[in-house]
mmCIF file of C-alpha atoms and ligand atoms in Angstrom:
data_model
loop_
_atom_site.group_PDB
_atom_site.id
_atom_site.type_symbol
_atom_site.label_atom_id
_atom_site.label_comp_id
_atom_site.label_asym_id
_atom_site.label_seq_id
_atom_site.Cartn_x
_atom_site.Cartn_y
_atom_site.Cartn_z
ATOM 1 C CA MET A 27 88.174 75.669 101.080
ATOM 2 C CA THR A 28 89.721 77.952 98.708
ATOM 3 C CA VAL A 29 89.428 82.271 99.349
ATOM 4 C CA LEU A 30 89.457 84.326 96.687
ATOM 5 C CA ARG A 31 92.029 86.875 97.094
ATOM 6 C CA LYS A 32 91.513 90.248 95.654
ATOM 7 C CA ARG A 33 94.361 90.555 93.588
ATOM 8 C CA SER A 34 95.334 94.052 95.222
ATOM 9 C CA ASP A 35 95.502 92.459 98.450
ATOM 10 C CA THR A 36 98.393 90.783 97.451
ATOM 11 C CA PHE A 37 100.629 92.931 95.264
ATOM 12 C CA PRO A 38 98.805 96.785 97.286
ATOM 13 C CA TYR A 39 100.396 99.007 94.265
ATOM 14 C CA GLY A 40 99.359 98.071 92.222
ATOM 15 C CA ARG A 41 99.985 96.467 88.085
ATOM 16 C CA TRP A 42 102.184 99.025 86.157
ATOM 17 C CA LEU A 43 102.698 98.743 82.428
ATOM 18 C CA VAL A 44 106.691 98.753 81.593
ATOM 19 C CA CYS A 45 108.364 97.878 78.286
ATOM 20 C CA ARG A 46 112.125 96.006 78.229
ATOM 21 C CA PRO A 47 114.555 98.413 76.458
ATOM 22 C CA GLN A 48 115.289 96.074 73.012
ATOM 23 C CA ASP A 49 115.054 98.926 70.770
ATOM 24 C CA TYR A 50 115.840 101.946 73.440
ATOM 25 C CA ASP A 51 118.313 105.015 71.668
ATOM 26 C CA VAL A 52 117.733 108.744 71.228
ATOM 27 C CA ARG A 53 117.750 109.152 67.324
ATOM 28 C CA TYR A 54 115.681 112.504 66.627
ATOM 29 C CA LYS A 55 116.033 115.274 69.607
ATOM 30 C CA ILE A 56 112.268 116.275 70.324
ATOM 31 C CA ASN A 57 113.306 117.361 73.859
ATOM 32 C CA PRO A 58 115.965 119.719 74.952
ATOM 33 C CA TRP A 59 118.000 116.517 77.362
ATOM 34 C CA MET A 60 118.400 114.642 73.355
ATOM 35 C CA ASP A 61 121.529 114.806 71.999
ATOM 36 C CA THR A 62 122.326 111.971 68.875
ATOM 37 C CA SER A 63 125.776 112.543 68.714
ATOM 38 C CA ARG A 64 125.704 111.704 72.983
ATOM 39 C CA ALA A 65 124.181 108.143 72.062
ATOM 40 C CA PRO A 66 123.249 105.825 75.176
ATOM 41 C CA ASP A 67 124.759 102.962 76.332
ATOM 42 C CA LYS A 68 122.859 100.093 75.817
ATOM 43 C CA ALA A 69 124.213 97.369 77.804
ATOM 44 C CA LEU A 70 124.590 100.109 80.650
ATOM 45 C CA ALA A 71 120.209 101.425 79.473
ATOM 46 C CA ARG A 72 119.308 97.446 80.257
ATOM 47 C CA GLU A 73 121.200 97.709 83.169
ATOM 48 C CA GLN A 74 120.344 100.744 84.897
ATOM 49 C CA TRP A 75 116.533 99.262 83.878
ATOM 50 C CA CYS A 76 116.808 95.635 85.348
ATOM 51 C CA THR A 77 116.973 97.725 88.443
ATOM 52 C CA LEU A 78 114.279 99.779 88.023
ATOM 53 C CA HIS A 79 112.678 96.984 87.287
ATOM 54 C CA HIS A 80 113.708 94.688 90.510
ATOM 55 C CA HIS A 81 113.242 97.342 92.477
ATOM 56 C CA LEU A 82 109.547 97.487 91.396
ATOM 57 C CA LEU A 83 108.791 93.848 91.718
ATOM 58 C CA ARG A 84 111.209 93.814 95.467
ATOM 59 C CA LEU A 85 108.524 96.719 96.876
ATOM 60 C CA GLY A 86 105.372 94.647 95.989
ATOM 61 C CA ALA A 87 104.274 96.177 92.145
ATOM 62 C CA TRP A 88 102.825 93.409 89.579
ATOM 63 C CA LEU A 89 104.035 94.125 86.395
ATOM 64 C CA GLU A 90 102.648 93.849 83.188
ATOM 65 C CA TYR A 91 104.737 94.487 79.531
ATOM 66 C CA VAL A 92 104.747 95.550 76.293
ATOM 67 C CA ASP A 93 107.023 94.325 73.320
ATOM 68 C CA HIS A 94 108.827 96.944 71.991
ATOM 69 C CA ALA A 95 107.955 97.518 68.770
ATOM 70 C CA PRO A 96 111.576 98.313 66.481
ATOM 71 C CA GLY A 97 112.195 101.347 65.085
ATOM 72 C CA ASN A 98 110.424 103.525 68.779
ATOM 73 C CA PRO A 99 113.258 103.800 70.067
ATOM 74 C CA ASP A 100 111.398 106.218 72.897
ATOM 75 C CA MET A 101 108.322 102.883 73.250
ATOM 76 C CA VAL A 102 110.018 102.445 76.663
ATOM 77 C CA PHE A 103 108.591 105.527 78.046
ATOM 78 C CA THR A 104 105.474 103.550 78.773
ATOM 79 C CA ALA A 105 104.446 106.998 81.317
ATOM 80 C CA ASN A 106 103.199 108.272 77.690
ATOM 81 C CA ALA A 107 100.900 105.547 76.058
ATOM 82 C CA GLY A 108 97.808 106.996 77.788
ATOM 83 C CA LEU A 109 96.096 107.265 80.506
ATOM 84 C CA VAL A 110 94.477 104.734 83.235
ATOM 85 C CA ARG A 111 91.409 104.967 84.943
ATOM 86 C CA GLY A 112 89.738 101.007 86.479
ATOM 87 C CA ASN A 113 88.773 99.622 82.498
ATOM 88 C CA ASP A 114 89.242 102.602 80.639
ATOM 89 C CA VAL A 115 91.880 103.855 79.052
ATOM 90 C CA VAL A 116 93.013 106.746 76.724
ATOM 91 C CA LEU A 117 95.576 106.905 74.393
ATOM 92 C CA SER A 118 98.057 109.233 73.667
ATOM 93 C CA ARG A 119 98.146 111.112 70.798
ATOM 94 C CA PHE A 120 101.584 112.246 70.874
ATOM 95 C CA ARG A 121 102.447 115.779 69.363
ATOM 96 C CA TYR A 122 105.712 114.452 66.960
ATOM 97 C CA ALA A 123 105.901 112.156 64.291
ATOM 98 C CA GLU A 124 108.843 110.711 65.440
ATOM 99 C CA ARG A 125 106.323 109.008 68.328
ATOM 100 C CA GLN A 126 103.116 108.652 66.722
ATOM 101 C CA GLY A 127 104.624 105.314 65.522
ATOM 102 C CA GLU A 128 103.336 103.416 69.344
ATOM 103 C CA GLU A 129 100.426 104.594 69.029
ATOM 104 C CA ALA A 130 99.057 101.405 67.335
ATOM 105 C CA HIS A 131 101.418 99.208 69.692
ATOM 106 C CA PHE A 132 99.690 100.468 72.365
ATOM 107 C CA ARG A 133 96.253 100.869 71.150
ATOM 108 C CA ALA A 134 96.536 96.755 70.900
ATOM 109 C CA TRP A 135 98.315 95.661 74.061
ATOM 110 C CA PHE A 136 94.980 97.757 75.562
ATOM 111 C CA GLU A 137 92.990 96.244 73.334
ATOM 112 C CA VAL A 138 94.008 92.784 73.719
ATOM 113 C CA ALA A 139 94.353 93.219 77.575
ATOM 114 C CA GLY A 140 90.583 94.116 77.280
ATOM 115 C CA TYR A 141 90.644 97.656 78.225
ATOM 116 C CA LYS A 142 87.540 100.165 77.301
ATOM 117 C CA VAL A 143 90.177 101.917 75.068
ATOM 118 C CA HIS A 144 89.438 106.381 74.400
ATOM 119 C CA SER A 145 91.138 109.072 72.141
ATOM 120 C CA VAL A 146 90.713 112.640 72.734
ATOM 121 C CA SER A 147 89.633 113.850 69.064
ATOM 122 C CA ARG A 148 91.143 116.856 69.063
ATOM 123 C CA GLY A 149 94.482 118.413 70.524
ATOM 124 C CA SER A 150 97.900 115.997 71.094
ATOM 125 C CA PHE A 151 97.415 113.949 74.794
ATOM 126 C CA GLU A 152 100.627 112.464 75.795
ATOM 127 C CA GLY A 153 99.251 110.299 78.915
ATOM 128 C CA GLU A 154 100.716 109.568 81.936
ATOM 129 C CA GLY A 155 103.465 112.145 81.029
ATOM 130 C CA ASP A 156 101.573 114.864 81.097
ATOM 131 C CA ALA A 157 97.738 113.664 83.292
ATOM 132 C CA LEU A 158 98.783 112.353 86.340
ATOM 133 C CA PHE A 159 95.485 111.412 89.570
ATOM 134 C CA ALA A 160 95.875 112.098 93.410
ATOM 135 C CA GLY A 161 92.763 110.168 93.761
ATOM 136 C CA SER A 162 89.684 111.750 92.621
ATOM 137 C CA LYS A 163 92.419 114.667 91.210
ATOM 138 C CA LEU A 164 93.251 115.013 88.240
ATOM 139 C CA PHE A 165 96.718 117.170 87.328
ATOM 140 C CA CYS A 166 97.083 118.454 84.546
ATOM 141 C CA GLY A 167 100.118 119.968 82.329
ATOM 142 C CA TRP A 168 100.259 121.680 78.993
ATOM 143 C CA GLY A 169 102.350 124.067 76.548
ATOM 144 C CA PHE A 170 104.853 121.215 75.479
ATOM 145 C CA ARG A 171 103.156 118.047 74.736
ATOM 146 C CA SER A 172 99.781 118.203 75.895
ATOM 147 C CA ASP A 173 96.890 121.024 75.287
ATOM 148 C CA ILE A 174 94.282 121.936 77.899
ATOM 149 C CA GLU A 175 91.247 120.812 75.255
ATOM 150 C CA ALA A 176 92.640 117.160 75.219
ATOM 151 C CA HIS A 177 92.725 117.286 78.665
ATOM 152 C CA GLU A 178 88.879 118.279 78.916
ATOM 153 C CA GLU A 179 87.839 115.978 76.846
ATOM 154 C CA VAL A 180 90.156 113.492 79.110
ATOM 155 C CA GLY A 181 88.555 114.638 82.140
ATOM 156 C CA ARG A 182 84.739 114.374 80.717
ATOM 157 C CA ILE A 183 85.657 110.251 79.639
ATOM 158 C CA PHE A 184 86.743 110.235 83.491
ATOM 159 C CA ASN A 185 83.799 112.295 85.071
ATOM 160 C CA VAL A 186 86.793 113.943 86.343
ATOM 161 C CA GLU A 187 85.810 115.460 89.510
ATOM 162 C CA LYS A 188 88.472 118.357 89.511
ATOM 163 C CA LEU A 189 90.838 119.369 86.602
ATOM 164 C CA ILE A 190 93.713 120.926 87.620
ATOM 165 C CA LEU A 191 95.274 122.767 84.628
ATOM 166 C CA ALA A 192 98.975 123.910 84.514
ATOM 167 C CA LYS A 193 100.946 125.766 81.985
ATOM 168 C CA LEU A 194 104.114 124.409 81.639
ATOM 169 C CA GLN A 195 107.062 127.157 80.488
ATOM 170 C CA ASP A 196 110.431 125.782 81.060
ATOM 171 C CA PRO A 197 111.409 123.535 78.001
ATOM 172 C CA ARG A 198 113.539 121.144 79.941
ATOM 173 C CA PHE A 199 110.263 120.380 82.412
ATOM 174 C CA TYR A 200 108.842 119.132 79.321
ATOM 175 C CA HIS A 201 106.258 117.168 80.581
ATOM 176 C CA LEU A 202 103.686 117.657 84.432
ATOM 177 C CA ASP A 203 105.389 113.604 85.479
ATOM 178 C CA THR A 204 108.809 115.427 85.307
ATOM 179 C CA CYS A 205 108.901 118.647 87.766
ATOM 180 C CA PHE A 206 105.268 116.859 90.044
ATOM 181 C CA CYS A 207 104.581 113.994 91.541
ATOM 182 C CA PRO A 208 101.714 113.157 94.067
ATOM 183 C CA LEU A 209 102.640 111.103 96.757
ATOM 184 C CA THR A 210 100.045 110.986 98.551
ATOM 185 C CA ASN A 211 95.836 112.351 97.654
ATOM 186 C CA ASP A 212 97.340 115.138 100.242
ATOM 187 C CA VAL A 213 100.593 115.750 99.116
ATOM 188 C CA ALA A 214 103.015 116.198 95.810
ATOM 189 C CA LEU A 215 107.084 116.965 95.051
ATOM 190 C CA VAL A 216 107.418 119.569 92.445
ATOM 191 C CA TYR A 217 109.690 121.667 91.062
ATOM 192 C CA PRO A 218 108.206 125.214 90.975
ATOM 193 C CA GLY A 219 110.102 126.293 88.656
ATOM 194 C CA ALA A 220 108.649 124.930 86.135
ATOM 195 C CA PHE A 221 105.664 126.352 85.986
ATOM 196 C CA ASP A 222 104.085 129.954 85.121
ATOM 197 C CA PRO A 223 102.251 131.820 88.639
ATOM 198 C CA GLU A 224 98.991 130.358 87.315
ATOM 199 C CA GLY A 225 99.768 127.380 87.247
ATOM 200 C CA LEU A 226 101.919 126.531 90.367
ATOM 201 C CA GLU A 227 98.611 128.458 91.962
ATOM 202 C CA ASN A 228 96.350 126.255 90.893
ATOM 203 C CA LEU A 229 98.567 123.667 92.170
ATOM 204 C CA ARG A 230 99.053 125.178 95.457
ATOM 205 C CA SER A 231 95.652 125.785 95.826
ATOM 206 C CA SER A 232 94.824 122.044 94.837
ATOM 207 C CA ILE A 233 97.522 119.911 96.803
ATOM 208 C CA GLU A 234 100.377 120.574 99.904
ATOM 209 C CA LEU A 235 103.548 120.782 97.640
ATOM 210 C CA LEU A 236 107.339 120.162 98.965
ATOM 211 C CA GLU A 237 109.411 122.185 97.063
ATOM 212 C CA VAL A 238 112.631 120.277 95.026
ATOM 213 C CA PRO A 239 115.804 122.583 94.427
ATOM 214 C CA GLU A 240 116.642 123.108 91.136
ATOM 215 C CA SER A 241 120.116 121.042 91.018
ATOM 216 C CA GLU A 242 117.653 117.778 91.370
ATOM 217 C CA ALA A 243 114.649 118.571 89.534
ATOM 218 C CA LEU A 244 117.443 118.587 86.423
ATOM 219 C CA HIS A 245 118.262 115.385 87.628
ATOM 220 C CA PHE A 246 114.507 114.000 87.427
ATOM 221 C CA VAL A 247 114.298 113.541 91.054
ATOM 222 C CA CYS A 248 110.191 113.715 90.339
ATOM 223 C CA ASN A 249 110.050 111.563 88.594
ATOM 224 C CA ALA A 250 109.120 109.093 90.806
ATOM 225 C CA VAL A 251 107.664 105.897 91.445
ATOM 226 C CA VAL A 252 104.660 105.348 93.929
ATOM 227 C CA LEU A 253 104.722 102.322 95.989
ATOM 228 C CA GLY A 254 102.602 103.347 98.520
ATOM 229 C CA ARG A 255 105.741 104.823 100.439
ATOM 230 C CA SER A 256 108.514 103.299 99.531
ATOM 231 C CA ILE A 257 109.722 106.052 95.939
ATOM 232 C CA VAL A 258 111.603 104.718 93.867
ATOM 233 C CA LEU A 259 113.709 108.116 91.545
ATOM 234 C CA PRO A 260 116.313 108.303 90.217
ATOM 235 C CA ALA A 261 120.097 108.464 92.244
ATOM 236 C CA GLY A 262 122.333 111.209 93.821
ATOM 237 C CA CYS A 263 119.205 113.745 95.302
ATOM 238 C CA PRO A 264 119.925 113.702 99.071
ATOM 239 C CA GLU A 265 118.226 116.963 99.540
ATOM 240 C CA THR A 266 114.737 115.310 98.403
ATOM 241 C CA TYR A 267 115.214 111.820 100.341
ATOM 242 C CA ARG A 268 115.963 114.002 103.210
ATOM 243 C CA LEU A 269 112.431 115.765 102.555
ATOM 244 C CA LEU A 270 110.920 112.812 101.924
ATOM 245 C CA GLU A 271 112.288 110.364 104.428
ATOM 246 C CA GLY A 272 111.515 113.233 107.038
ATOM 247 C CA ARG A 273 107.377 113.018 106.182
ATOM 248 C CA GLY A 274 107.532 109.218 106.139
ATOM 249 C CA PHE A 275 108.512 107.563 102.864
ATOM 250 C CA SER A 276 111.634 104.938 102.083
ATOM 251 C CA VAL A 277 113.736 105.966 99.492
ATOM 252 C CA TYR A 278 115.208 103.315 96.847
ATOM 253 C CA PRO A 279 117.236 106.092 94.446
ATOM 254 C CA VAL A 280 117.808 103.857 91.170
ATOM 255 C CA HIS A 281 121.231 104.943 88.691
ATOM 256 C CA LEU A 282 118.747 106.001 85.249
ATOM 257 C CA SER A 283 121.674 108.318 83.432
ATOM 258 C CA GLU A 284 120.948 107.006 80.013
ATOM 259 C CA PHE A 285 117.499 107.177 80.226
ATOM 260 C CA ILE A 286 117.922 111.164 81.459
ATOM 261 C CA LYS A 287 120.434 111.529 77.927
ATOM 262 C CA ALA A 288 116.348 110.355 76.033
ATOM 263 C CA GLY A 289 114.514 113.101 78.578
ATOM 264 C CA GLY A 290 113.105 110.480 80.947
ATOM 265 C CA ALA A 291 113.619 108.634 84.471
ATOM 266 C CA ALA A 292 112.057 106.600 86.673
ATOM 267 C CA LYS A 293 108.606 107.520 86.301
ATOM 268 C CA CYS A 294 108.702 107.507 82.533
ATOM 269 C CA LEU A 295 109.537 103.922 82.603
ATOM 270 C CA SER A 296 106.382 102.876 83.657
ATOM 271 C CA LEU A 297 102.307 103.272 83.667
ATOM 272 C CA ARG A 298 100.315 102.783 85.987
ATOM 273 C CA LEU A 299 97.737 101.001 85.892
ATOM 274 C CA GLU A 300 95.294 100.287 88.873
ATOM 275 C CA GLN A 301 94.931 103.263 91.317
ATOM 276 C CA MET A 302 95.791 102.307 94.482
ATOM 277 C CA ILE A 303 96.340 106.345 95.848
HETATM 278 N N1 LIG B 22 111.913 111.053 74.254
HETATM 279 C C1 LIG B 22 110.932 110.998 74.856
HETATM 280 C C2 LIG B 22 109.974 112.192 74.956
HETATM 281 O O1 LIG B 22 110.474 112.921 74.340
HETATM 282 C C3 LIG B 22 111.366 110.758 76.323
HETATM 283 C C4 LIG B 22 109.624 110.662 77.274
HETATM 284 C C5 LIG B 22 109.974 111.144 77.429
HETATM 285 N N2 LIG B 22 108.397 110.681 78.836
HETATM 286 C C6 LIG B 22 107.688 110.972 80.006
HETATM 287 N N3 LIG B 22 106.719 110.533 80.733
HETATM 288 N N4 LIG B 22 108.312 112.356 80.662
HETATM 289 O O2 LIG B 22 108.919 112.329 74.547
#
């Protein structure tokens, strides 16, 4: 007798969208990390991406791939494709012209994959870069790349029970996922200095916060991929690893120096397609 199993039984940590770094580069500057005179080492970037990819697979993630459309050097950062809940996706509407060319490619991928595709009508919205679910709560960062009115529209599209808005104030942490990462429905990593006081208070009253030091936030330690109790995150952040291990998580550090040159790391390089926490 054949027993049909849900894919989520076999791959308990969900599906993720990634993009091989075929045309990855730093060709313009839209955040303080990018410096066109400090090009990423392409071979090393490929190696680092492959190590990340290997960890995700080996820890039980199911990966989907979108082709890297030439001429869109930041397309590897699939977290910015949009925000997914069930079979619905709200596509990103990028702040800067430099990334707007990616929108049609991501749209095509979601359409072919059978998603119901939505867009925001006003303001800019940069997907999971600035909007992260923790159970029924949606945490939203604004101030640099995404706008409040866009987040509110996303909240209505997904019928979100609780939308938590937090203003980002430090340009080095220009996306929410550079300084905040839900680990479960109840606890999140955070670099407090990235938020204005009211934004930080909004976060604190909605979820328990585990604070990381600035030195490790600058290594993108909050830019982590959470697969159940396993966390794949940037290398070189021992204090945060101890913090996480003390809470029962296992950490899998990966060197991502070549992507940090564009202002992104592990989480930016993946988009959650199925919500498992
Ligand atoms: N260079 C890209 C940008 O500035 C990096 C995106 C990083 N993605 C993220 N989800 N934080 O848009």
